[in-house]
Coordinates of C-alpha atoms in Angstrom, one line a residue:
M1122 CA 17.6 5.1 -12.4
S1123 CA 21.3 5.4 -12.2
T1124 CA 23.2 3.8 -15.1
P1125 CA 26.3 2.0 -13.9
G1126 CA 29.4 4.0 -14.3
T1127 CA 27.7 7.3 -15.1
G1128 CA 28.3 8.9 -11.7
T1129 CA 24.7 10.3 -11.7
A1130 CA 22.3 10.1 -8.9
G1131 CA 18.8 8.8 -9.8
T1132 CA 16.8 10.2 -12.7
G1133 CA 17.8 13.7 -12.2
I1134 CA 14.1 14.6 -11.5
R1135 CA 13.4 16.4 -8.2
L1136 CA 10.4 18.3 -6.8
H1137 CA 10.7 22.1 -6.9
A1138 CA 11.3 23.1 -3.3
P1139 CA 13.3 25.6 -1.4
A1140 CA 16.8 24.6 -0.3
P1141 CA 17.0 23.0 3.0
G1142 CA 17.4 25.4 5.9
W1143 CA 18.3 23.0 8.6
A1144 CA 19.7 19.5 8.9
V1145 CA 19.7 16.5 11.2
E1146 CA 22.5 13.8 11.2
A1147 CA 21.4 10.2 11.8
D1148 CA 22.5 6.6 10.9
V1149 CA 19.0 5.6 9.9
V1150 CA 15.9 7.7 8.8
V1151 CA 12.5 6.0 8.8
V1152 CA 9.8 7.6 6.8
G1153 CA 6.4 6.7 8.1
S1154 CA 5.0 5.7 11.5
G1155 CA 2.8 2.7 10.9
V1156 CA 3.5 -0.8 12.1
A1157 CA 6.4 -1.2 9.6
G1158 CA 8.1 2.1 10.3
L1159 CA 7.9 2.1 14.1
T1160 CA 8.9 -1.6 14.2
V1161 CA 12.1 -1.0 12.1
A1162 CA 12.8 2.2 14.2
L1163 CA 12.6 0.4 17.5
R1164 CA 14.9 -2.5 16.3
C1165 CA 17.5 -0.1 14.8
A1166 CA 17.6 2.1 18.0
A1167 CA 17.8 -0.9 20.1
A1168 CA 21.0 -1.9 18.2
G1169 CA 22.5 1.5 18.9
R1170 CA 21.9 3.2 15.5
R1171 CA 21.0 6.9 15.7
T1172 CA 17.4 6.7 14.3
V1173 CA 15.0 9.4 13.3
V1174 CA 11.4 8.8 12.4
V1175 CA 9.9 11.3 10.0
T1176 CA 6.0 11.1 9.7
K1177 CA 3.6 13.1 7.6
A1178 CA 1.0 13.7 10.4
R1179 CA 1.2 12.7 14.0
L1180 CA 2.8 9.5 15.1
D1181 CA -0.4 7.6 15.3
D1182 CA -2.1 9.1 12.1
G1183 CA -1.0 6.5 9.5
S1184 CA -3.0 3.8 7.8
T1185 CA -2.2 1.2 10.6
R1186 CA -4.4 3.0 13.0
W1187 CA -7.5 2.5 10.5
A1188 CA -6.9 -1.3 10.3
Q1189 CA -9.9 -3.0 11.7
G1190 CA -9.8 -6.7 11.1
G1191 CA -6.5 -7.8 12.6
I1192 CA -3.3 -9.5 11.9
A1193 CA -3.0 -12.9 10.3
A1194 CA -0.6 -15.7 11.7
A1195 CA -0.6 -19.4 12.3
L1196 CA -1.1 -19.1 16.1
G1197 CA -4.2 -21.3 16.6
E1198 CA -4.3 -25.0 17.4
G1199 CA -4.2 -27.2 14.3
D1200 CA -3.0 -24.2 12.1
T1201 CA 0.4 -24.3 10.4
P1202 CA 2.5 -21.9 8.4
E1203 CA 2.1 -24.3 5.5
Q1204 CA -1.7 -23.8 5.5
H1205 CA -1.3 -20.0 5.8
L1206 CA 1.1 -20.2 2.8
D1207 CA -1.4 -22.2 0.7
D1208 CA -4.1 -19.5 1.3
T1209 CA -1.7 -16.7 0.5
L1210 CA -0.6 -18.4 -2.8
V1211 CA -4.2 -18.9 -3.9
A1212 CA -5.2 -15.4 -3.2
G1213 CA -2.2 -14.0 -5.0
A1214 CA -3.5 -15.6 -8.3
G1215 CA -0.1 -17.1 -9.4
L1216 CA 2.1 -14.0 -8.9
C1217 CA 3.3 -14.5 -5.3
D1218 CA 6.9 -15.1 -4.6
E1219 CA 6.8 -18.3 -2.8
A1220 CA 10.1 -17.7 -0.9
A1221 CA 8.7 -14.3 0.4
V1222 CA 5.5 -15.8 1.4
R1223 CA 7.2 -18.8 3.2
L1224 CA 9.4 -16.4 5.1
L1225 CA 6.2 -14.3 6.0
V1226 CA 4.2 -17.2 7.4
T1227 CA 7.2 -18.9 9.2
E1228 CA 8.6 -15.8 10.9
G1229 CA 5.1 -14.3 11.3
P1230 CA 4.0 -16.0 14.6
G1231 CA 7.3 -15.0 16.4
A1232 CA 6.9 -11.5 15.1
V1233 CA 3.5 -11.2 16.5
R1234 CA 4.5 -12.5 19.9
R1235 CA 7.4 -9.9 19.8
L1236 CA 4.7 -7.2 19.0
M1237 CA 2.9 -8.4 22.1
E1238 CA 6.1 -8.0 24.2
S1239 CA 6.3 -4.4 22.9
G1240 CA 2.9 -3.9 24.5
A1241 CA 0.2 -4.7 22.0
V1242 CA -2.7 -6.4 23.7
F1243 CA -4.9 -8.7 21.7
D1244 CA -8.4 -10.0 22.5
T1245 CA -8.4 -13.2 24.5
S1246 CA -11.0 -15.8 25.5
A1247 CA -12.5 -15.2 28.9
E1248 CA -12.5 -19.1 29.3
T1249 CA -9.1 -20.1 28.2
G1250 CA -7.0 -16.9 28.2
E1251 CA -5.8 -17.8 24.7
I1252 CA -5.7 -15.2 21.8
E1253 CA -9.2 -15.1 20.1
L1254 CA -8.9 -15.9 16.4
T1255 CA -11.4 -15.0 13.6
R1256 CA -11.6 -15.7 9.9
E1257 CA -11.5 -13.4 7.0
G1258 CA -11.9 -13.8 3.1
G1259 CA -9.5 -16.4 1.6
H1260 CA -8.5 -18.0 5.0
H1261 CA -9.6 -21.6 5.6
R1262 CA -9.0 -21.4 9.2
R1263 CA -9.4 -18.9 12.1
R1264 CA -6.0 -17.1 12.3
I1265 CA -6.8 -13.4 12.6
A1266 CA -5.8 -11.9 16.0
H1267 CA -7.7 -8.8 16.8
A1268 CA -7.8 -6.1 19.4
G1269 CA -10.6 -4.0 20.9
G1270 CA -13.1 -6.0 18.8
D1271 CA -12.5 -4.1 15.6
A1272 CA -9.7 -1.7 16.6
T1273 CA -6.7 -3.7 16.0
G1274 CA -4.7 -1.1 14.1
A1275 CA -5.4 1.4 16.8
E1276 CA -4.0 -0.9 19.5
I1277 CA -1.0 -1.8 17.5
S1278 CA -0.3 1.9 16.8
R1279 CA -0.8 2.8 20.5
A1280 CA 1.7 0.1 21.6
L1281 CA 4.4 1.0 19.1
V1282 CA 4.1 4.8 19.7
E1283 CA 4.4 4.3 23.4
A1284 CA 7.4 2.1 22.9
V1285 CA 9.1 4.6 20.5
Q1286 CA 8.5 7.4 23.0
A1287 CA 9.9 5.4 25.9
A1288 CA 13.0 4.6 23.8
G1289 CA 13.5 8.2 23.3
I1290 CA 13.7 7.9 19.5
R1291 CA 13.8 11.2 17.8
T1292 CA 10.7 12.0 15.8
V1293 CA 9.8 14.7 13.3
E1294 CA 6.0 14.9 12.8
N1295 CA 3.9 16.9 10.4
A1296 CA 6.7 16.3 7.8
L1297 CA 6.2 15.5 4.2
V1298 CA 9.2 13.9 2.7
L1299 CA 10.3 15.4 -0.6
D1300 CA 13.2 13.7 -2.3
L1301 CA 16.0 11.2 -1.6
L1302 CA 19.5 12.6 -1.2
Q1303 CA 22.2 10.8 -3.1
D1304 CA 25.9 10.9 -3.5
A1305 CA 27.9 10.9 -6.8
E1306 CA 27.6 7.1 -7.0
G1307 CA 23.8 7.0 -6.6
R1308 CA 24.0 5.8 -2.9
T1309 CA 21.5 7.0 -0.3
A1310 CA 22.5 10.0 1.7
G1311 CA 19.3 11.0 3.4
V1312 CA 16.1 12.8 2.6
T1313 CA 14.8 16.3 2.2
L1314 CA 11.5 17.2 4.0
H1315 CA 9.1 19.8 4.7
V1316 CA 7.8 20.4 8.3
M1317 CA 4.4 21.9 8.2
G1318 CA 4.6 24.5 10.8
E1319 CA 4.9 22.2 13.7
G1320 CA 7.6 20.9 16.1
Q1321 CA 11.2 21.8 16.6
H1322 CA 11.8 22.6 12.9
D1323 CA 9.8 24.4 10.3
G1324 CA 10.0 24.6 6.6
V1325 CA 12.3 22.6 4.2
G1326 CA 15.1 20.7 5.9
A1327 CA 17.2 17.5 5.6
V1328 CA 18.0 14.3 7.5
H1329 CA 21.5 13.1 6.5
A1330 CA 21.7 9.3 6.8
P1331 CA 23.3 6.5 4.8
A1332 CA 20.2 4.3 5.3
V1333 CA 16.7 5.4 4.4
I1334 CA 13.6 3.2 5.1
L1335 CA 10.4 4.0 3.2
A1336 CA 7.4 3.0 5.3
T1337 CA 5.0 5.7 3.9
G1338 CA 2.0 3.4 3.4
G1339 CA -0.3 3.4 0.4
M1340 CA -1.7 5.7 -2.4
G1341 CA -5.4 5.2 -2.1
Q1342 CA -5.9 9.0 -2.5
V1343 CA -5.2 8.4 -6.2
F1344 CA -9.0 7.5 -6.4
S1345 CA -11.9 9.5 -5.4
A1346 CA -13.3 7.0 -2.8
T1347 CA -10.9 5.1 -0.6
T1348 CA -10.5 3.7 2.8
N1349 CA -7.0 5.3 3.1
P1350 CA -6.5 8.5 5.2
S1351 CA -5.9 11.7 3.3
V1352 CA -2.1 11.4 3.7
S1353 CA -1.9 8.3 1.5
T1354 CA -0.8 10.2 -1.6
G1355 CA 1.8 7.8 -2.9
D1356 CA 4.7 9.9 -1.7
G1357 CA 7.1 7.0 -1.1
V1358 CA 6.6 5.3 -4.5
A1359 CA 7.0 8.8 -6.2
L1360 CA 10.2 9.6 -4.3
A1361 CA 11.7 6.1 -5.1
L1362 CA 10.9 6.6 -8.8
R1363 CA 12.5 9.9 -8.9
A1364 CA 15.6 8.5 -7.1
G1365 CA 15.9 5.7 -9.7
A1366 CA 14.3 2.9 -7.9
E1367 CA 12.1 0.3 -9.6
V1368 CA 8.5 -0.4 -8.8
S1369 CA 6.5 -3.6 -9.6
D1370 CA 2.9 -4.8 -9.9
L1371 CA 1.3 -1.4 -9.3
E1372 CA -1.7 -2.3 -11.4
F1373 CA -2.8 -4.6 -8.7
V1374 CA -4.9 -2.2 -6.5
Q1375 CA -7.2 -3.9 -4.1
F1376 CA -10.7 -2.6 -3.8
H1377 CA -12.2 -3.5 -0.5
P1378 CA -15.6 -5.1 -1.2
T1379 CA -17.5 -3.8 1.7
V1380 CA -17.0 0.0 2.3
L1381 CA -20.0 1.9 3.7
F1382 CA -21.9 3.6 0.8
L1383 CA -22.3 7.1 1.4
G1384 CA -23.8 8.1 -1.9
P1385 CA -22.7 8.2 -5.6
D1386 CA -20.7 11.4 -5.2
A1387 CA -18.9 10.6 -1.9
E1388 CA -15.2 11.4 -2.0
G1389 CA -12.1 11.0 0.2
Q1390 CA -11.9 8.5 2.9
Q1391 CA -14.8 6.3 3.4
P1392 CA -15.7 4.1 6.5
L1393 CA -14.5 0.6 6.2
V1394 CA -16.8 -2.4 7.2
S1395 CA -14.1 -4.9 8.0
E1396 CA -14.0 -8.4 6.4
A1397 CA -14.2 -9.7 10.0
V1398 CA -17.9 -9.0 9.9
R1399 CA -18.3 -11.5 7.2
G1400 CA -15.8 -13.7 9.0
E1401 CA -18.3 -13.8 11.9
G1402 CA -21.2 -14.7 9.6
A1403 CA -22.6 -11.6 8.0
H1404 CA -24.1 -12.1 4.5
L1405 CA -23.9 -10.2 1.4
V1406 CA -27.4 -9.7 -0.2
D1407 CA -29.1 -7.6 -2.8
A1408 CA -32.1 -5.5 -2.2
D1409 CA -34.3 -8.5 -2.4
G1410 CA -32.3 -10.3 0.3
V1411 CA -30.7 -12.8 -2.2
R1412 CA -27.3 -14.0 -1.2
F1413 CA -25.6 -13.6 -4.5
M1414 CA -22.1 -14.8 -3.6
V1415 CA -23.4 -18.4 -2.8
G1416 CA -22.5 -20.6 -5.8
Q1417 CA -19.9 -18.2 -7.1
H1418 CA -17.1 -19.5 -4.8
E1419 CA -16.7 -22.3 -2.3
L1420 CA -16.3 -19.7 0.5
A1421 CA -19.1 -17.5 -0.6
E1422 CA -18.8 -14.2 1.2
L1423 CA -15.4 -15.3 2.4
A1424 CA -13.9 -15.7 -1.0
P1425 CA -10.7 -13.7 -1.7
R1426 CA -11.4 -9.9 -2.0
D1427 CA -11.0 -9.6 -5.7
I1428 CA -13.7 -12.3 -6.2
V1429 CA -16.1 -10.7 -3.8
A1430 CA -15.5 -7.2 -5.2
K1431 CA -16.2 -8.5 -8.7
G1432 CA -19.4 -10.3 -7.5
I1433 CA -20.7 -7.2 -5.9
M1434 CA -19.8 -5.2 -9.1
R1435 CA -21.5 -7.7 -11.3
R1436 CA -24.7 -7.8 -9.3
M1437 CA -24.7 -3.9 -9.2
Q1438 CA -24.5 -3.8 -12.9
E1439 CA -27.2 -6.4 -13.4
Q1440 CA -29.6 -4.6 -11.2
G1441 CA -28.5 -1.0 -12.1
T1442 CA -27.8 0.0 -8.5
G1443 CA -24.9 1.8 -6.8
H1444 CA -24.5 -0.7 -3.9
M1445 CA -25.4 -4.0 -2.3
Y1446 CA -26.0 -4.8 1.4
L1447 CA -24.2 -6.6 4.1
D1448 CA -26.8 -8.2 6.6
A1449 CA -25.6 -8.8 10.0
R1450 CA -28.9 -8.2 11.9
H1451 CA -28.7 -11.7 13.3
F1452 CA -25.7 -10.7 15.4
G1453 CA -27.8 -8.8 17.8
A1454 CA -27.0 -5.7 19.6
E1455 CA -24.6 -7.3 22.2
M1456 CA -22.3 -8.8 19.7
W1457 CA -22.2 -5.6 17.6
E1458 CA -21.4 -3.6 20.7
Q1459 CA -18.6 -5.9 21.9
R1460 CA -17.0 -7.3 18.8
F1461 CA -17.5 -4.4 16.3
P1462 CA -18.0 -1.2 18.4
T1463 CA -16.0 1.1 15.8
I1464 CA -18.0 -0.1 12.8
L1465 CA -21.2 0.3 14.8
A1466 CA -20.4 3.7 15.7
A1467 CA -19.5 4.8 12.2
C1468 CA -22.6 3.2 10.7
R1469 CA -24.8 5.0 13.3
A1470 CA -23.1 8.2 12.6
H1471 CA -24.2 8.1 9.0
G1472 CA -27.7 7.2 10.0
I1473 CA -27.6 3.4 9.6
D1474 CA -28.1 1.0 12.5
P1475 CA -26.6 -2.5 11.6
V1476 CA -28.5 -4.0 14.6
T1477 CA -31.8 -3.4 12.8
E1478 CA -31.1 -3.0 9.1
P1479 CA -28.6 -4.1 6.4
I1480 CA -25.5 -2.0 5.8
P1481 CA -25.3 -0.5 2.2
V1482 CA -21.9 -1.3 0.9
A1483 CA -19.8 -0.8 -2.4
P1484 CA -16.1 -1.5 -3.3
A1485 CA -13.6 1.3 -2.7
A1486 CA -9.8 1.6 -3.2
H1487 CA -8.2 0.0 -0.3
Y1488 CA -4.6 -1.5 -0.6
A1489 CA -1.8 -1.4 -3.2
S1490 CA -0.5 -4.9 -3.7
G1491 CA 2.5 -3.5 -5.7
G1492 CA 5.0 -0.8 -4.9
V1493 CA 8.8 -0.2 -4.6
R1494 CA 10.5 -3.5 -5.6
T1495 CA 12.6 -5.1 -2.7
D1496 CA 14.4 -8.3 -1.9
L1497 CA 13.7 -10.5 1.1
H1498 CA 15.7 -7.9 3.3
G1499 CA 13.7 -4.9 2.1
R1500 CA 16.5 -3.6 -0.1
T1501 CA 15.4 -1.7 -3.2
T1502 CA 17.4 -1.3 -6.3
V1503 CA 19.1 2.0 -5.0
P1504 CA 21.9 1.3 -2.5
G1505 CA 21.0 2.3 1.0
L1506 CA 17.2 2.7 0.2
Y1507 CA 14.8 0.3 1.8
A1508 CA 11.0 -0.1 1.7
C1509 CA 8.5 -2.1 3.9
G1510 CA 4.8 -2.1 4.5
E1511 CA 2.3 -1.1 1.8
V1512 CA 4.8 1.1 -0.1
A1513 CA 6.9 -2.0 -0.8
C1514 CA 6.5 -4.9 -3.3
T1515 CA 8.1 -7.8 -1.6
G1516 CA 6.4 -10.5 -3.7
V1517 CA 4.2 -11.6 -0.9
H1518 CA 0.9 -10.3 -2.2
G1519 CA 1.1 -11.2 -5.8
A1520 CA -1.9 -10.1 -7.7
N1521 CA -4.1 -9.8 -4.7
R1522 CA -3.4 -9.4 -1.0
L1523 CA -4.8 -12.0 1.4
A1524 CA -6.9 -10.4 4.1
S1525 CA -4.9 -9.2 7.2
N1526 CA -1.5 -10.2 5.7
S1527 CA -0.6 -6.5 5.4
L1528 CA 0.1 -5.9 9.2
L1529 CA 2.1 -9.0 9.3
E1530 CA 4.1 -8.2 6.1
G1531 CA 5.1 -4.8 7.6
L1532 CA 6.1 -6.3 10.9
V1533 CA 8.2 -9.2 9.4
F1534 CA 10.0 -7.2 6.8
A1535 CA 10.7 -4.3 9.2
E1536 CA 12.4 -6.7 11.5
R1537 CA 14.4 -8.1 8.5
I1538 CA 15.4 -4.5 7.4
A1539 CA 16.8 -3.7 10.9
E1540 CA 18.8 -7.1 10.8
D1541 CA 20.2 -6.2 7.5
I1542 CA 21.3 -2.7 8.6
V1543 CA 22.9 -3.9 11.8
A1544 CA 24.7 -6.8 10.0
H1545 CA 25.8 -4.7 7.1
P1546 CA 25.9 -1.0 8.0
P1547 CA 25.7 1.2 4.9
A1548 CA 28.9 3.2 4.3
A1549 CA 29.2 6.6 5.8
N1550 CA 27.8 9.4 3.8
A1551 CA 29.8 10.9 0.9
P1552 CA 29.1 14.4 -0.2
V1553 CA 25.6 14.9 -1.5
V1554 CA 25.2 15.7 -5.2
P1555 CA 22.8 18.6 -5.5
V1556 CA 20.2 18.0 -8.2
P1557 CA 18.2 20.9 -9.6
A1558 CA 14.5 20.5 -9.8
T1559 CA 13.5 19.5 -13.4
G1560 CA 10.0 18.2 -13.2
P1561 CA 6.9 20.5 -13.1
L1562 CA 4.7 20.9 -10.1
Q1563 CA 1.0 20.3 -10.5
P1564 CA -1.5 22.9 -9.3
A1565 CA -3.3 21.9 -6.1
G1566 CA -6.5 21.4 -7.9
A1567 CA -4.9 18.6 -10.2
R1568 CA -5.4 16.2 -7.2
Y1569 CA -9.1 16.1 -7.8
E1570 CA -8.6 15.8 -11.5
V1571 CA -6.3 12.8 -11.0
Q1572 CA -8.8 11.2 -8.7
R1573 CA -11.7 11.7 -11.1
I1574 CA -9.6 10.4 -14.0
M1575 CA -8.5 7.3 -12.1
T1576 CA -11.9 6.4 -10.7
D1577 CA -13.6 6.7 -14.2
G1578 CA -10.9 4.9 -16.2
A1579 CA -8.8 2.7 -13.9
G1580 CA -11.0 1.7 -11.1
V1581 CA -12.6 -1.7 -10.3
L1582 CA -13.6 -2.3 -14.0
R1583 CA -11.0 -1.5 -16.6
S1584 CA -10.9 -1.8 -20.5
A1585 CA -8.5 -0.8 -23.2
G1586 CA -10.8 2.2 -23.9
S1587 CA -11.2 3.4 -20.3
L1588 CA -7.4 3.0 -19.7
A1589 CA -6.4 4.8 -22.9
G1590 CA -8.7 7.7 -22.0
A1591 CA -7.2 7.9 -18.5
A1592 CA -3.7 7.8 -19.9
A1593 CA -4.5 10.7 -22.3
A1594 CA -6.0 12.8 -19.6
L1595 CA -3.2 12.2 -17.2
E1596 CA -0.6 13.0 -20.0
E1597 CA -2.6 16.2 -20.7
L1598 CA -2.2 17.3 -17.1
Y1599 CA 1.6 16.6 -17.1
A1600 CA 2.1 18.1 -20.6
A1601 CA 0.4 21.3 -19.6
A1602 CA 2.5 21.8 -16.4
L1603 CA 5.6 20.8 -18.4
G1604 CA 4.9 23.2 -21.2
D1605 CA 4.5 26.1 -18.7
L1606 CA 7.8 25.2 -17.2
E1607 CA 9.8 24.7 -20.3
T1608 CA 8.2 27.6 -22.4
H1609 CA 7.6 30.2 -19.6
G1610 CA 9.8 29.0 -16.8
K1611 CA 6.7 28.8 -14.5
T1612 CA 5.6 26.1 -12.2
A1613 CA 3.0 25.8 -9.4
E1614 CA 4.0 27.3 -6.0
P1615 CA 5.9 24.8 -4.1
G1616 CA 3.8 23.6 -1.0
V1617 CA 2.2 20.5 0.5
D1618 CA -0.8 20.7 -1.9
T1619 CA 1.2 20.9 -5.1
W1620 CA 3.8 18.3 -3.9
E1621 CA 1.0 15.8 -3.1
A1622 CA -0.8 16.5 -6.4
T1623 CA 2.5 15.9 -8.3
N1624 CA 3.2 12.6 -6.4
L1625 CA -0.4 11.5 -7.1
L1626 CA 0.0 12.1 -10.9
C1627 CA 3.3 10.3 -10.9
V1628 CA 1.9 7.1 -9.4
A1629 CA -1.3 7.4 -11.3
R1630 CA 0.8 7.5 -14.7
V1631 CA 2.6 4.3 -13.6
L1632 CA -0.4 2.4 -12.5
V1633 CA -2.2 3.2 -15.8
A1634 CA 0.8 2.2 -17.9
A1635 CA 1.1 -1.1 -16.2
A1636 CA -2.8 -1.8 -16.4
R1637 CA -2.8 -1.0 -20.1
R1638 CA 0.1 -3.3 -20.6
R1639 CA -1.6 -6.3 -18.6
E1640 CA -4.1 -7.6 -21.1
E1641 CA -5.9 -10.2 -18.9
T1642 CA -8.0 -10.4 -15.8
R1643 CA -6.0 -11.6 -12.7
G1644 CA -6.4 -11.0 -9.0
C1645 CA -7.6 -7.4 -8.4
H1646 CA -6.8 -6.3 -11.9
W1647 CA -10.1 -6.7 -13.8
R1648 CA -10.1 -6.0 -17.6
E1649 CA -13.5 -6.2 -19.1
D1650 CA -12.1 -6.6 -22.6
H1651 CA -9.8 -9.5 -21.4
P1652 CA -12.0 -11.2 -18.8
D1653 CA -9.9 -14.4 -18.5
R1654 CA -6.7 -15.1 -16.7
D1655 CA -3.9 -15.8 -19.4
D1656 CA -1.0 -17.7 -17.6
E1657 CA 0.7 -18.3 -20.8
N1658 CA 1.4 -14.7 -21.6
W1659 CA 0.8 -12.8 -18.5
R1660 CA 1.9 -15.0 -15.5
R1661 CA 4.7 -12.5 -15.0
H1662 CA 5.5 -9.2 -13.4
L1663 CA 5.8 -5.7 -14.7
V1664 CA 8.7 -3.6 -13.5
V1665 CA 8.4 0.1 -14.1
R1666 CA 11.0 2.9 -13.7
L1667 CA 11.4 6.5 -14.8
S1668 CA 13.8 6.9 -17.8
A1669 CA 17.0 8.6 -16.9
T1670 CA 17.3 10.0 -20.4
E1671 CA 13.8 10.9 -21.4
K1672 CA 12.1 12.8 -18.4
R1673 CA 8.5 12.0 -19.6
A1674 CA 9.0 8.3 -20.3
L1675 CA 8.2 5.3 -18.2
V1676 CA 10.1 2.1 -18.9
V1677 CA 7.8 -0.9 -18.6
T1678 CA 9.5 -4.2 -18.4
P1679 CA 7.7 -7.5 -18.3
T1680 CA 9.7 -10.3 -16.6
D1681 CA 10.4 -13.6 -18.4
S1682 CA 8.5 -15.7 -16.0
A1683 CA 6.4 -15.7 -12.9
D1684 CA 9.5 -15.6 -10.7
F1685 CA 9.8 -12.3 -8.8
P1686 CA 12.8 -10.6 -10.3
S1687 CA 15.9 -10.4 -8.0
V1688 CA 17.1 -7.0 -6.8
Q1689 CA 20.5 -6.4 -8.3
R1690 CA 22.5 -3.4 -7.3
S1691 CA 25.9 -2.1 -8.2
P1692 CA 28.0 0.5 -6.3
H1693 CA 26.9 3.0 -9.1
G1694 CA 23.2 2.3 -9.0
T1695 CA 21.1 -0.3 -10.3
D1696 CA 21.3 -3.2 -12.9
T1697 CA 18.2 -3.3 -15.2
V1698 CA 16.2 -5.9 -16.9
N1699 CA 16.6 -6.3 -20.7
D1700 CA 14.1 -5.6 -23.4
S1701 CA 12.6 -2.7 -21.8
M1702 CA 9.8 -0.7 -23.5
E1703 CA 9.9 3.1 -23.1
Q1704 CA 6.5 4.7 -23.4
S1705 CA 5.1 8.2 -22.7
A1706 CA 2.2 7.2 -20.4

């Protein structure tokens, strides 16, 4: 973080990479091409801002494309934003920022209608022509709009990609963002990036812009098994930390309860079985056909995801098995084929026919409720740097995201960021301050070590012992690479694999540091050694940043209350919260 008055940019930590060999000038650079990134790009371009979209794969290859269930909004008869707010606050387990949630649920219906105006087509009733709405976990009403049965994300991605192409917005595909460029006062001046042998540019380059919007998605690849695509390696959070930004609530990683179980050794992206399947009446059962969620919560299988994931894990522990079952045989072939064709195909591709047999399921890493801390306009603690979508922590999700609020959050806050940039244009770029690379790169194989460590020690079930072991193992990886750099002047060869591994280690260390500090069970953070929620001591947020003075230290700061801390920025950088605790994590 930049300390006010020092004239330094960020932490002074940068990835080892070749110097940029080319540059593009813009007013706004958007990093990411999901619902959040493409929405903010379209709004900024429509307002006349020179906008560049940088994305790690193809335009339609982000996490949005994989979203099955839908997008939540109070669109149905009898539903209201207030009811949507209540469900969101309950799911968030006491840590939602009510102002952010109220903004989400009141602006959400209009944002969804504008998405439809951009070309997104949702499923409608053949009888009434109205949008069909379904239920998911934690919702007391049908308010989930879906498309293509269970291909909502793919439809939203298609519509936004076509709109971006029609608008002629400049895009750079197959590009891994590296670091934030900053001026002498710590203000944003663009990004460096590496284009992976595709498109107009190749190798390391830069996009110079006074406004940078991180819309890089999640960090699910920090665990061995996840629903996230392979590109979800926490790049945005790691970049923001190196630039001096603060992150919050990273310990709250949501594990989706119903992911297709492919065996105990399955790794990488796993097929999701959408919550909408339970919303339409599927039952969770054990091997004996017992509906074990009945009696555990008033909504049974449709309880918030943390409760369902815990219920599945408990039953697995009791019975000594690696999975439970989702039984939707009563749907019949026609409903499966029309309402859930994507899930049906995925199951059959793995030798399971949900029309005739229950689906084996187990929890897997799915969504980061925390991220780069922002205000209600998506502004981070670094001037000119914004964040929206899963990479951001707006205060909406609290300790556990309510199902299908993620697409809506990306949509609403993307629009608010564009409004802020248009209303308050960032100052033109001052000269960029070159910052030499100081942090070690991890070898490519460290990715799998990080995933193993995190799955074993910081997964669905956590304890002081498991987290201490994870912290020590992660520190060993970091110390080994740092020792090679400081003693021998050697680091891993710069490249996509080593940059991703380094980013994964960065976010893993932060997640574990926060999880160790939070000695309670709340939302999707489950401590076996502290099984109860502790509002007196822990109804508060944890804010984490990298130390500007000690390059191995994380500064972990609990807030004084449950109120979401305001984002305070000075022309020279960021103002910090008092009573920080530095720790080597």
